[in-house]
Amino acid sequence: MKAKKGSINLQQTMEELKQQLKVQIIEALNLQDTRPEDIDDNAPLFGEGLGLDSIDSLELMVLLERYYKIKVEDPREGRKILQSVQSMAEFIQSKQPA
Amino acid sequence: MAAISPQHTFDGELTQPLTVTQGNMLSCVEPDYRGFIAPNSLRRMTRVLKMGLATSLKCLQDGGIAVPGAIVTGTGKGSLQDTERFIKEIRDYEERALNPTPFIQSTYNAVNGLIALQQKCTQYNNTFVHRGFSFEHALLDSLLLLSEGTPDVLAGAFDEITPEHFFIKGRIGHWKKETISNDQLYAHVSPGTISGEGAAFFLLTPQATEKSYAQIGGLQMLYKPSSEKLQCTLSQFLEQHGVQADEIDLVLTGANADSNHGHYYDVLTAYPKWTQLPFKHLCGDYETVGAFALWLGAMIVKQQQVPQHWFPMLEKQPGRMRNVLIYNHFFGEQHCFMLLQQVK
């Protein structure tokens, strides 16, 4: 399930992308007691839900850049993108070439 | 005080049997950190950060003080694991998309910052990084702060070893070529020694309390001294602190079976009546090993007993331990005498 560094699979379905993102989030943030199936697609990543903090948001930005070559320039935009796994996946798909 | 070391030391007892490691790299016996650090913080910390923070918190708990008047530490290498990770990522990701966390956490003062944040301590906060004098300078600074009126100082040290760092130091001859176990260290006098790591913290107060383990009677550092200078300094050190040679009840030495630098410990042969015990088979060698020696010395002074199971070379328990001398040097460069005394 672990994506290769900087790889983008254009044929990936939304479900596959979300599953892959969950694995990457767990690995990047070292969420030791969390499994991909524990993360609800629409649950907030910050505050409630996974209870992530501001340093984690930086790490998620790095994750987007490393694996999907997407740079989030505007921090306000970042807040919306990193709301949930669903919003992250939608953002990634919106940046894929048609 | 509190210590995490390659021995079972975190529970603050000297009762556990000697931990024997096959190989020349001793790693700490780590406790369950969850009792000290929140899970959300824990997941981001590397080993040395966890060791440093947990030891400092245990020390404060032991001393019954939540917010110290100052936090002063020493480290020879800081956080190696984070430094290695950050450097590796620079290479792997071609200097782009770098994760800031290992960089932030690899700074030498990261442990001090964590302690200050956790305890909400906005007082004096300093980290000394002076190779084999790192802890000793932290201790000296702490003693100066106490003499200037700071009510209590949290002083400590932390260092870790990683396989990469062990390899690099091996290339410059720090470690023995032959593979041994720590309990056989002194039977292998040859170039190099065994590596180690650890964290030790002390809550220092200007006056003794009922919780005090021992008092620091003196501290003397020497950089690359000649044997004559070392000899002369030792006798002056004792005189300066009003201790006669026959009043030294025990000497803990940093002798590490390294034939390149072992001759410095000959300075102690001028005092044949002293009971001398080497301690590096317990913890290996690293820049801030002096902190472990101080912890061990203070435990022995408090308990008035040398743990025989840790020192099989001890022939006879010393009598009353009022004055314990610690002498250690770091690969022949940084030398230090410390005098520990029983609390009166």
GROMACS .gro file of C-alpha atoms in nm:
model
  442
    1MET     CA    1   0.000   0.000   0.000
    2LYS     CA    2   0.297   0.230   0.062
    3ALA     CA    3   0.330   0.465  -0.235
    4LYS     CA    4   0.667   0.504  -0.398
    5LYS     CA    5   0.837   0.837  -0.339
    6GLY     CA    6   0.667   1.098  -0.556
    7SER     CA    7   0.452   0.850  -0.743
    8ILE     CA    8   0.108   0.938  -0.880
    9ASN     CA    9  -0.118   0.666  -1.007
   10LEU     CA   10  -0.349   0.830  -1.259
   11GLN     CA   11  -0.580   0.530  -1.271
   12GLN     CA   12  -0.635   0.533  -0.897
   13THR     CA   13  -0.995   0.542  -0.784
   14MET     CA   14  -1.111   0.777  -0.510
   15GLU     CA   15  -1.143   0.485  -0.267
   16GLU     CA   16  -0.791   0.364  -0.339
   17LEU     CA   17  -0.654   0.714  -0.298
   18LYS     CA   18  -0.821   0.759   0.041
   19GLN     CA   19  -0.692   0.425   0.161
   20GLN     CA   20  -0.342   0.513   0.045
   21LEU     CA   21  -0.362   0.853   0.214
   22LYS     CA   22  -0.459   0.694   0.545
   23VAL     CA   23  -0.157   0.466   0.533
   24GLN     CA   24   0.068   0.761   0.449
   25ILE     CA   25  -0.078   0.978   0.728
   26ILE     CA   26  -0.026   0.703   0.985
   27GLU     CA   27   0.332   0.654   0.873
   28ALA     CA   28   0.421   1.024   0.844
   29LEU     CA   29   0.273   1.117   1.181
   30ASN     CA   30   0.377   0.794   1.355
   31LEU     CA   31   0.022   0.723   1.477
   32GLN     CA   32   0.128   0.399   1.638
   33ASP     CA   33  -0.205   0.279   1.772
   34THR     CA   34  -0.410   0.379   1.468
   35ARG     CA   35  -0.502   0.154   1.175
   36PRO     CA   36  -0.630   0.284   0.839
   37GLU     CA   37  -0.978   0.147   0.914
   38ASP     CA   38  -0.989   0.355   1.234
   39ILE     CA   39  -0.985   0.677   1.031
   40ASP     CA   40  -1.325   0.788   0.908
   41ASP     CA   41  -1.313   0.954   0.566
   42ASN     CA   42  -1.504   1.259   0.683
   43ALA     CA   43  -1.387   1.283   1.044
   44PRO     CA   44  -1.195   1.605   1.121
   45LEU     CA   45  -0.821   1.544   1.135
   46PHE     CA   46  -0.757   1.830   1.378
   47GLY     CA   47  -0.912   1.902   1.716
   48GLU     CA   48  -1.155   1.612   1.740
   49GLY     CA   49  -1.108   1.297   1.531
   50LEU     CA   50  -0.737   1.220   1.514
   51GLY     CA   51  -0.658   1.520   1.736
   52LEU     CA   52  -0.372   1.647   1.524
   53ASP     CA   53  -0.198   1.979   1.591
   54SER     CA   54  -0.022   2.256   1.399
   55ILE     CA   55   0.306   2.064   1.360
   56ASP     CA   56   0.109   1.778   1.209
   57SER     CA   57  -0.043   2.017   0.956
   58LEU     CA   58   0.309   2.109   0.844
   59GLU     CA   59   0.393   1.742   0.811
   60LEU     CA   60   0.078   1.681   0.604
   61MET     CA   61   0.176   1.966   0.372
   62VAL     CA   62   0.516   1.796   0.330
   63LEU     CA   63   0.335   1.467   0.261
   64LEU     CA   64   0.134   1.628  -0.022
   65GLU     CA   65   0.450   1.769  -0.172
   66ARG     CA   66   0.654   1.452  -0.139
   67TYR     CA   67   0.406   1.197  -0.265
   68TYR     CA   68   0.180   1.401  -0.491
   69LYS     CA   69   0.406   1.692  -0.598
   70ILE     CA   70   0.144   1.940  -0.479
   71LYS     CA   71   0.261   2.250  -0.297
   72VAL     CA   72   0.005   2.430  -0.082
   73GLU     CA   73   0.109   2.795  -0.098
   74ASP     CA   74  -0.177   2.960   0.094
   75PRO     CA   75  -0.212   2.853   0.460
   76ARG     CA   76  -0.583   2.944   0.453
   77GLU     CA   77  -0.630   2.706   0.164
   78GLY     CA   78  -0.440   2.443   0.368
   79ARG     CA   79  -0.694   2.463   0.647
   80LYS     CA   80  -0.973   2.355   0.410
   81ILE     CA   81  -0.765   2.092   0.233
   82LEU     CA   82  -0.650   1.923   0.552
   83GLN     CA   83  -0.994   1.910   0.710
   84SER     CA   84  -1.037   1.535   0.651
   85VAL     CA   85  -0.907   1.245   0.443
   86GLN     CA   86  -1.199   1.308   0.206
   87SER     CA   87  -1.104   1.674   0.152
   88MET     CA   88  -0.737   1.584   0.104
   89ALA     CA   89  -0.825   1.318  -0.153
   90GLU     CA   90  -1.059   1.554  -0.340
   91PHE     CA   91  -0.787   1.817  -0.350
   92ILE     CA   92  -0.531   1.568  -0.483
   93GLN     CA   93  -0.770   1.449  -0.751
   94SER     CA   94  -0.852   1.807  -0.851
   95LYS     CA   95  -0.483   1.864  -0.916
   96GLN     CA   96  -0.443   1.557  -1.137
   97PRO     CA   97  -0.408   1.628  -1.508
   98ALA     CA   98  -0.733   1.555  -1.695
   99MET     CA   99   1.759   1.275   4.079
  100ALA     CA  100   1.689   1.016   3.808
  101ALA     CA  101   1.873   0.827   3.539
  102ILE     CA  102   1.811   0.614   3.234
  103SER     CA  103   2.113   0.405   3.145
  104PRO     CA  104   2.209   0.066   3.000
  105GLN     CA  105   2.132  -0.068   3.350
  106HIS     CA  106   1.793  -0.078   3.522
  107THR     CA  107   1.824   0.260   3.690
  108PHE     CA  108   1.497   0.442   3.621
  109ASP     CA  109   1.319   0.300   3.924
  110GLY     CA  110   1.584   0.465   4.143
  111GLU     CA  111   1.712   0.143   4.298
  112LEU     CA  112   2.042  -0.038   4.270
  113THR     CA  113   1.886  -0.379   4.318
  114GLN     CA  114   1.850  -0.509   3.961
  115PRO     CA  115   2.119  -0.751   3.834
  116LEU     CA  116   2.389  -0.628   3.597
  117THR     CA  117   2.257  -0.604   3.241
  118VAL     CA  118   2.504  -0.771   3.007
  119THR     CA  119   2.520  -0.664   2.642
  120GLN     CA  120   2.696  -0.877   2.383
  121GLY     CA  121   2.868  -0.633   2.150
  122ASN     CA  122   3.040  -0.298   2.186
  123MET     CA  123   2.734  -0.073   2.175
  124LEU     CA  124   2.538  -0.042   2.498
  125SER     CA  125   2.180   0.082   2.469
  126CYS     CA  126   1.962   0.214   2.747
  127VAL     CA  127   1.704   0.010   2.931
  128GLU     CA  128   1.410   0.237   2.855
  129PRO     CA  129   1.103   0.266   3.076
  130ASP     CA  130   0.741   0.291   2.967
  131TYR     CA  131   0.725   0.662   2.883
  132ARG     CA  132   0.347   0.684   2.883
  133GLY     CA  133   0.337   0.763   3.251
  134PHE     CA  134   0.539   1.079   3.187
  135ILE     CA  135   0.468   1.200   2.835
  136ALA     CA  136   0.131   1.245   2.659
  137PRO     CA  137   0.080   0.997   2.372
  138ASN     CA  138   0.029   1.279   2.123
  139SER     CA  139   0.372   1.423   2.205
  140LEU     CA  140   0.537   1.086   2.244
  141ARG     CA  141   0.474   0.978   1.886
  142ARG     CA  142   0.685   1.264   1.751
  143MET     CA  143   0.983   1.223   1.982
  144THR     CA  144   1.296   1.023   1.910
  145ARG     CA  145   1.473   0.818   2.173
  146VAL     CA  146   1.700   1.081   2.325
  147LEU     CA  147   1.414   1.329   2.360
  148LYS     CA  148   1.202   1.071   2.539
  149MET     CA  149   1.493   0.969   2.758
  150GLY     CA  150   1.583   1.329   2.845
  151LEU     CA  151   1.229   1.445   2.910
  152ALA     CA  152   1.120   1.140   3.111
  153THR     CA  153   1.437   1.149   3.325
  154SER     CA  154   1.398   1.518   3.399
  155LEU     CA  155   1.031   1.476   3.494
  156LYS     CA  156   1.112   1.179   3.718
  157CYS     CA  157   1.386   1.387   3.880
  158LEU     CA  158   1.148   1.676   3.949
  159GLN     CA  159   0.895   1.429   4.087
  160ASP     CA  160   1.166   1.278   4.309
  161GLY     CA  161   1.268   1.623   4.434
  162GLY     CA  162   0.908   1.734   4.491
  163ILE     CA  163   0.941   2.047   4.276
  164ALA     CA  164   0.735   2.110   3.963
  165VAL     CA  165   0.892   2.429   3.832
  166PRO     CA  166   1.266   2.464   3.891
  167GLY     CA  167   1.447   2.797   3.918
  168ALA     CA  168   1.662   2.709   3.615
  169ILE     CA  169   1.711   2.429   3.364
  170VAL     CA  170   2.072   2.362   3.266
  171THR     CA  171   2.184   2.062   3.066
  172GLY     CA  172   2.478   1.927   2.875
  173THR     CA  173   2.494   1.704   2.570
  174GLY     CA  174   2.783   1.598   2.356
  175LYS     CA  175   2.587   1.505   2.049
  176GLY     CA  176   2.228   1.624   2.089
  177SER     CA  177   1.967   1.426   1.901
  178LEU     CA  178   2.154   1.202   1.658
  179GLN     CA  179   1.849   1.015   1.534
  180ASP     CA  180   1.674   1.335   1.423
  181THR     CA  181   1.993   1.475   1.272
  182GLU     CA  182   2.049   1.158   1.074
  183ARG     CA  183   1.687   1.154   0.958
  184PHE     CA  184   1.698   1.515   0.845
  185ILE     CA  185   2.027   1.470   0.657
  186LYS     CA  186   1.896   1.153   0.493
  187GLU     CA  187   1.581   1.336   0.382
  188ILE     CA  188   1.792   1.613   0.228
  189ARG     CA  189   1.952   1.347   0.011
  190ASP     CA  190   1.638   1.141  -0.058
  191TYR     CA  191   1.419   1.436  -0.153
  192GLU     CA  192   1.692   1.642  -0.321
  193GLU     CA  193   1.665   1.928  -0.072
  194ARG     CA  194   1.292   1.973  -0.141
  195ALA     CA  195   0.981   1.896   0.067
  196LEU     CA  196   1.175   1.864   0.389
  197ASN     CA  197   0.991   1.773   0.705
  198PRO     CA  198   1.065   2.044   0.965
  199THR     CA  199   1.011   1.822   1.271
  200PRO     CA  200   1.344   1.632   1.273
  201PHE     CA  201   1.526   1.959   1.210
  202ILE     CA  202   1.351   2.135   1.500
  203GLN     CA  203   1.404   1.839   1.729
  204SER     CA  204   1.767   1.785   1.636
  205THR     CA  205   1.873   2.115   1.791
  206TYR     CA  206   2.078   2.068   2.106
  207ASN     CA  207   1.835   2.257   2.327
  208ALA     CA  208   1.529   2.056   2.222
  209VAL     CA  209   1.517   1.859   2.549
  210ASN     CA  210   1.542   2.178   2.756
  211GLY     CA  211   1.263   2.328   2.549
  212LEU     CA  212   1.041   2.026   2.604
  213ILE     CA  213   1.099   2.033   2.980
  214ALA     CA  214   1.025   2.406   2.995
  215LEU     CA  215   0.707   2.366   2.788
  216GLN     CA  216   0.584   2.067   2.984
  217GLN     CA  217   0.648   2.230   3.324
  218LYS     CA  218   0.563   2.583   3.210
  219CYS     CA  219   0.903   2.699   3.331
  220THR     CA  220   1.005   3.036   3.194
  221GLN     CA  221   1.322   3.064   3.402
  222TYR     CA  222   1.688   3.050   3.291
  223ASN     CA  223   1.732   2.776   3.031
  224ASN     CA  224   2.065   2.676   2.886
  225THR     CA  225   2.228   2.378   2.713
  226PHE     CA  226   2.605   2.328   2.706
  227VAL     CA  227   2.765   2.142   2.416
  228HIS     CA  228   3.135   2.102   2.490
  229ARG     CA  229   3.221   1.743   2.397
  230GLY     CA  230   3.350   1.567   2.710
  231PHE     CA  231   3.292   1.877   2.923
  232SER     CA  232   2.926   1.924   2.834
  233PHE     CA  233   2.773   1.798   3.158
  234GLU     CA  234   3.055   1.938   3.370
  235HIS     CA  235   2.992   2.289   3.235
  236ALA     CA  236   2.620   2.248   3.296
  237LEU     CA  237   2.703   2.149   3.653
  238LEU     CA  238   2.943   2.440   3.699
  239ASP     CA  239   2.684   2.683   3.564
  240SER     CA  240   2.424   2.534   3.801
  241LEU     CA  241   2.654   2.577   4.101
  242LEU     CA  242   2.716   2.939   4.003
  243LEU     CA  243   2.341   2.999   3.971
  244LEU     CA  244   2.284   2.852   4.317
  245SER     CA  245   2.556   3.072   4.464
  246GLU     CA  246   2.386   3.374   4.305
  247GLY     CA  247   2.059   3.291   4.480
  248THR     CA  248   1.862   3.071   4.242
  249PRO     CA  249   1.655   2.853   4.475
  250ASP     CA  250   1.687   2.526   4.284
  251VAL     CA  251   1.834   2.417   3.954
  252LEU     CA  252   1.744   2.120   3.736
  253ALA     CA  253   2.078   2.006   3.594
  254GLY     CA  254   2.124   1.711   3.365
  255ALA     CA  255   2.275   1.548   3.063
  256PHE     CA  256   2.169   1.321   2.779
  257ASP     CA  257   2.335   1.147   2.487
  258GLU     CA  258   2.236   0.866   2.255
  259ILE     CA  259   2.423   0.628   2.030
  260THR     CA  260   2.298   0.512   1.690
  261PRO     CA  261   2.442   0.242   1.462
  262GLU     CA  262   2.554   0.512   1.214
  263HIS     CA  263   2.733   0.713   1.480
  264PHE     CA  264   2.886   0.399   1.625
  265PHE     CA  265   3.021   0.320   1.277
  266ILE     CA  266   3.164   0.670   1.224
  267LYS     CA  267   3.334   0.681   1.566
  268GLY     CA  268   3.464   0.331   1.502
  269ARG     CA  269   3.644   0.462   1.193
  270ILE     CA  270   3.844   0.703   1.411
  271GLY     CA  271   3.933   0.433   1.661
  272HIS     CA  272   3.697   0.510   1.948
  273TRP     CA  273   3.577   0.152   1.988
  274LYS     CA  274   3.750  -0.180   2.034
  275LYS     CA  275   3.806  -0.388   1.722
  276GLU     CA  276   3.731  -0.709   1.906
  277THR     CA  277   3.369  -0.769   2.005
  278ILE     CA  278   3.323  -0.814   2.377
  279SER     CA  279   3.049  -0.799   2.636
  280ASN     CA  280   3.041  -0.520   2.892
  281ASP     CA  281   3.097  -0.752   3.188
  282GLN     CA  282   3.432  -0.851   3.028
  283LEU     CA  283   3.543  -0.495   2.952
  284TYR     CA  284   3.842  -0.473   3.188
  285ALA     CA  285   3.982  -0.806   3.071
  286HIS     CA  286   4.031  -0.655   2.724
  287VAL     CA  287   4.290  -0.380   2.758
  288SER     CA  288   4.344  -0.274   2.396
  289PRO     CA  289   4.290   0.038   2.182
  290GLY     CA  290   3.938   0.177   2.210
  291THR     CA  291   3.649   0.105   2.443
  292ILE     CA  292   3.274   0.027   2.429
  293SER     CA  293   3.014   0.291   2.348
  294GLY     CA  294   2.720   0.384   2.560
  295GLU     CA  295   2.445   0.636   2.616
  296GLY     CA  296   2.224   0.770   2.890
  297ALA     CA  297   2.035   1.052   3.055
  298ALA     CA  298   2.073   1.168   3.415
  299PHE     CA  299   1.913   1.463   3.593
  300PHE     CA  300   1.967   1.622   3.934
  301LEU     CA  301   1.769   1.875   4.130
  302LEU     CA  302   2.029   2.092   4.300
  303THR     CA  303   1.951   2.308   4.599
  304PRO     CA  304   2.177   2.546   4.796
  305GLN     CA  305   2.093   2.376   5.127
  306ALA     CA  306   2.049   2.008   5.198
  307THR     CA  307   1.694   1.884   5.243
  308GLU     CA  308   1.565   1.555   5.382
  309LYS     CA  309   1.544   1.431   5.023
  310SER     CA  310   1.909   1.508   4.943
  311TYR     CA  311   2.124   1.219   4.828
  312ALA     CA  312   2.465   1.381   4.866
  313GLN     CA  313   2.635   1.716   4.838
  314ILE     CA  314   2.876   1.827   4.570
  315GLY     CA  315   3.197   1.913   4.751
  316GLY     CA  316   3.404   2.014   4.451
  317LEU     CA  317   3.440   2.017   4.075
  318GLN     CA  318   3.761   2.059   3.878
  319MET     CA  319   3.807   2.040   3.502
  320LEU     CA  320   4.136   2.008   3.315
  321TYR     CA  321   4.186   2.017   2.940
  322LYS     CA  322   4.461   1.788   2.805
  323PRO     CA  323   4.676   1.798   3.120
  324SER     CA  324   5.016   1.635   3.148
  325SER     CA  325   5.046   1.353   3.400
  326GLU     CA  326   5.243   1.587   3.632
  327LYS     CA  327   4.976   1.855   3.607
  328LEU     CA  328   4.707   1.598   3.679
  329GLN     CA  329   4.893   1.468   3.985
  330CYS     CA  330   4.950   1.817   4.117
  331THR     CA  331   4.588   1.921   4.055
  332LEU     CA  332   4.447   1.618   4.237
  333SER     CA  333   4.639   1.690   4.557
  334GLN     CA  334   4.549   2.062   4.532
  335PHE     CA  335   4.184   1.971   4.469
  336LEU     CA  336   4.167   1.766   4.790
  337GLU     CA  337   4.347   2.033   4.989
  338GLN     CA  338   4.127   2.309   4.850
  339HIS     CA  339   3.816   2.126   4.969
  340GLY     CA  340   3.958   2.037   5.308
  341VAL     CA  341   3.976   1.664   5.253
  342GLN     CA  342   4.274   1.456   5.362
  343ALA     CA  343   4.378   1.172   5.131
  344ASP     CA  344   4.285   0.911   5.394
  345GLU     CA  345   3.933   1.057   5.416
  346ILE     CA  346   3.847   0.946   5.060
  347ASP     CA  347   3.635   0.636   5.111
  348LEU     CA  348   3.572   0.539   4.749
  349VAL     CA  349   3.691   0.644   4.403
  350LEU     CA  350   3.474   0.588   4.095
  351THR     CA  351   3.697   0.596   3.791
  352GLY     CA  352   3.618   0.626   3.422
  353ALA     CA  353   3.882   0.363   3.337
  354ASN     CA  354   3.755   0.199   3.021
  355ALA     CA  355   4.024  -0.052   2.915
  356ASP     CA  356   4.137   0.182   2.636
  357SER     CA  357   4.513   0.130   2.612
  358ASN     CA  358   4.556   0.462   2.429
  359HIS     CA  359   4.441   0.675   2.720
  360GLY     CA  360   4.442   0.447   3.023
  361HIS     CA  361   4.770   0.579   3.164
  362TYR     CA  362   4.599   0.891   3.302
  363TYR     CA  363   4.436   0.678   3.570
  364ASP     CA  364   4.787   0.606   3.703
  365VAL     CA  365   4.745   0.935   3.889
  366LEU     CA  366   4.545   0.734   4.142
  367THR     CA  367   4.829   0.490   4.211
  368ALA     CA  368   4.983   0.756   4.435
  369TYR     CA  369   4.699   0.668   4.674
  370PRO     CA  370   4.723   0.289   4.710
  371LYS     CA  371   4.486   0.276   5.006
  372TRP     CA  372   4.192   0.412   4.809
  373THR     CA  373   3.920   0.170   4.703
  374GLN     CA  374   3.889   0.227   4.329
  375LEU     CA  375   3.601   0.102   4.117
  376PRO     CA  376   3.564   0.154   3.741
  377PHE     CA  377   3.208   0.217   3.624
  378LYS     CA  378   3.218   0.213   3.242
  379HIS     CA  379   3.116  -0.154   3.220
  380LEU     CA  380   2.776  -0.034   3.342
  381CYS     CA  381   2.715   0.242   3.091
  382GLY     CA  382   2.979   0.241   2.816
  383ASP     CA  383   3.157   0.560   2.718
  384TYR     CA  384   3.006   0.882   2.584
  385GLU     CA  385   3.052   1.255   2.626
  386THR     CA  386   2.823   1.305   2.925
  387VAL     CA  387   2.903   0.984   3.111
  388GLY     CA  388   3.010   1.202   3.406
  389ALA     CA  389   2.641   1.255   3.480
  390PHE     CA  390   2.591   0.880   3.520
  391ALA     CA  391   2.896   0.866   3.750
  392LEU     CA  392   2.751   1.146   3.961
  393TRP     CA  393   2.415   0.969   3.981
  394LEU     CA  394   2.584   0.641   4.079
  395GLY     CA  395   2.809   0.810   4.333
  396ALA     CA  396   2.516   0.992   4.493
  397MET     CA  397   2.314   0.668   4.512
  398ILE     CA  398   2.607   0.493   4.682
  399VAL     CA  399   2.655   0.780   4.928
  400LYS     CA  400   2.284   0.785   5.011
  401GLN     CA  401   2.256   0.407   5.052
  402GLN     CA  402   2.604   0.378   5.211
  403GLN     CA  403   2.658   0.063   5.011
  404VAL     CA  404   2.825  -0.032   4.685
  405PRO     CA  405   2.600  -0.266   4.479
  406GLN     CA  406   2.816  -0.578   4.479
  407HIS     CA  407   2.627  -0.733   4.184
  408TRP     CA  408   2.729  -0.437   3.968
  409PHE     CA  409   3.089  -0.439   4.090
  410PRO     CA  410   3.206  -0.802   4.106
  411MET     CA  411   3.565  -0.673   4.131
  412LEU     CA  412   3.491  -0.524   4.476
  413GLU     CA  413   3.670  -0.728   4.738
  414LYS     CA  414   3.540  -0.558   5.049
  415GLN     CA  415   3.264  -0.305   5.109
  416PRO     CA  416   3.417   0.026   5.213
  417GLY     CA  417   3.318   0.142   5.561
  418ARG     CA  418   3.127   0.463   5.600
  419MET     CA  419   3.122   0.662   5.275
  420ARG     CA  420   3.157   1.028   5.359
  421ASN     CA  421   3.375   1.131   5.063
  422VAL     CA  422   3.348   0.978   4.718
  423LEU     CA  423   3.584   1.099   4.447
  424ILE     CA  424   3.494   1.066   4.079
  425TYR     CA  425   3.766   1.090   3.818
  426ASN     CA  426   3.686   1.057   3.449
  427HIS     CA  427   3.832   1.177   3.122
  428PHE     CA  428   3.696   1.171   2.769
  429PHE     CA  429   3.950   1.006   2.539
  430GLY     CA  430   4.240   1.182   2.710
  431GLU     CA  431   4.113   1.534   2.641
  432GLN     CA  432   3.858   1.652   2.896
  433HIS     CA  433   3.942   1.547   3.252
  434CYS     CA  434   3.725   1.602   3.555
  435PHE     CA  435   3.744   1.549   3.931
  436MET     CA  436   3.420   1.558   4.127
  437LEU     CA  437   3.392   1.528   4.502
  438LEU     CA  438   3.069   1.392   4.647
  439GLN     CA  439   3.009   1.411   5.018
  440GLN     CA  440   2.761   1.264   5.258
  441VAL     CA  441   2.500   1.515   5.368
  442LYS     CA  442   2.579   1.630   5.722
   0.00000   0.00000   0.00000
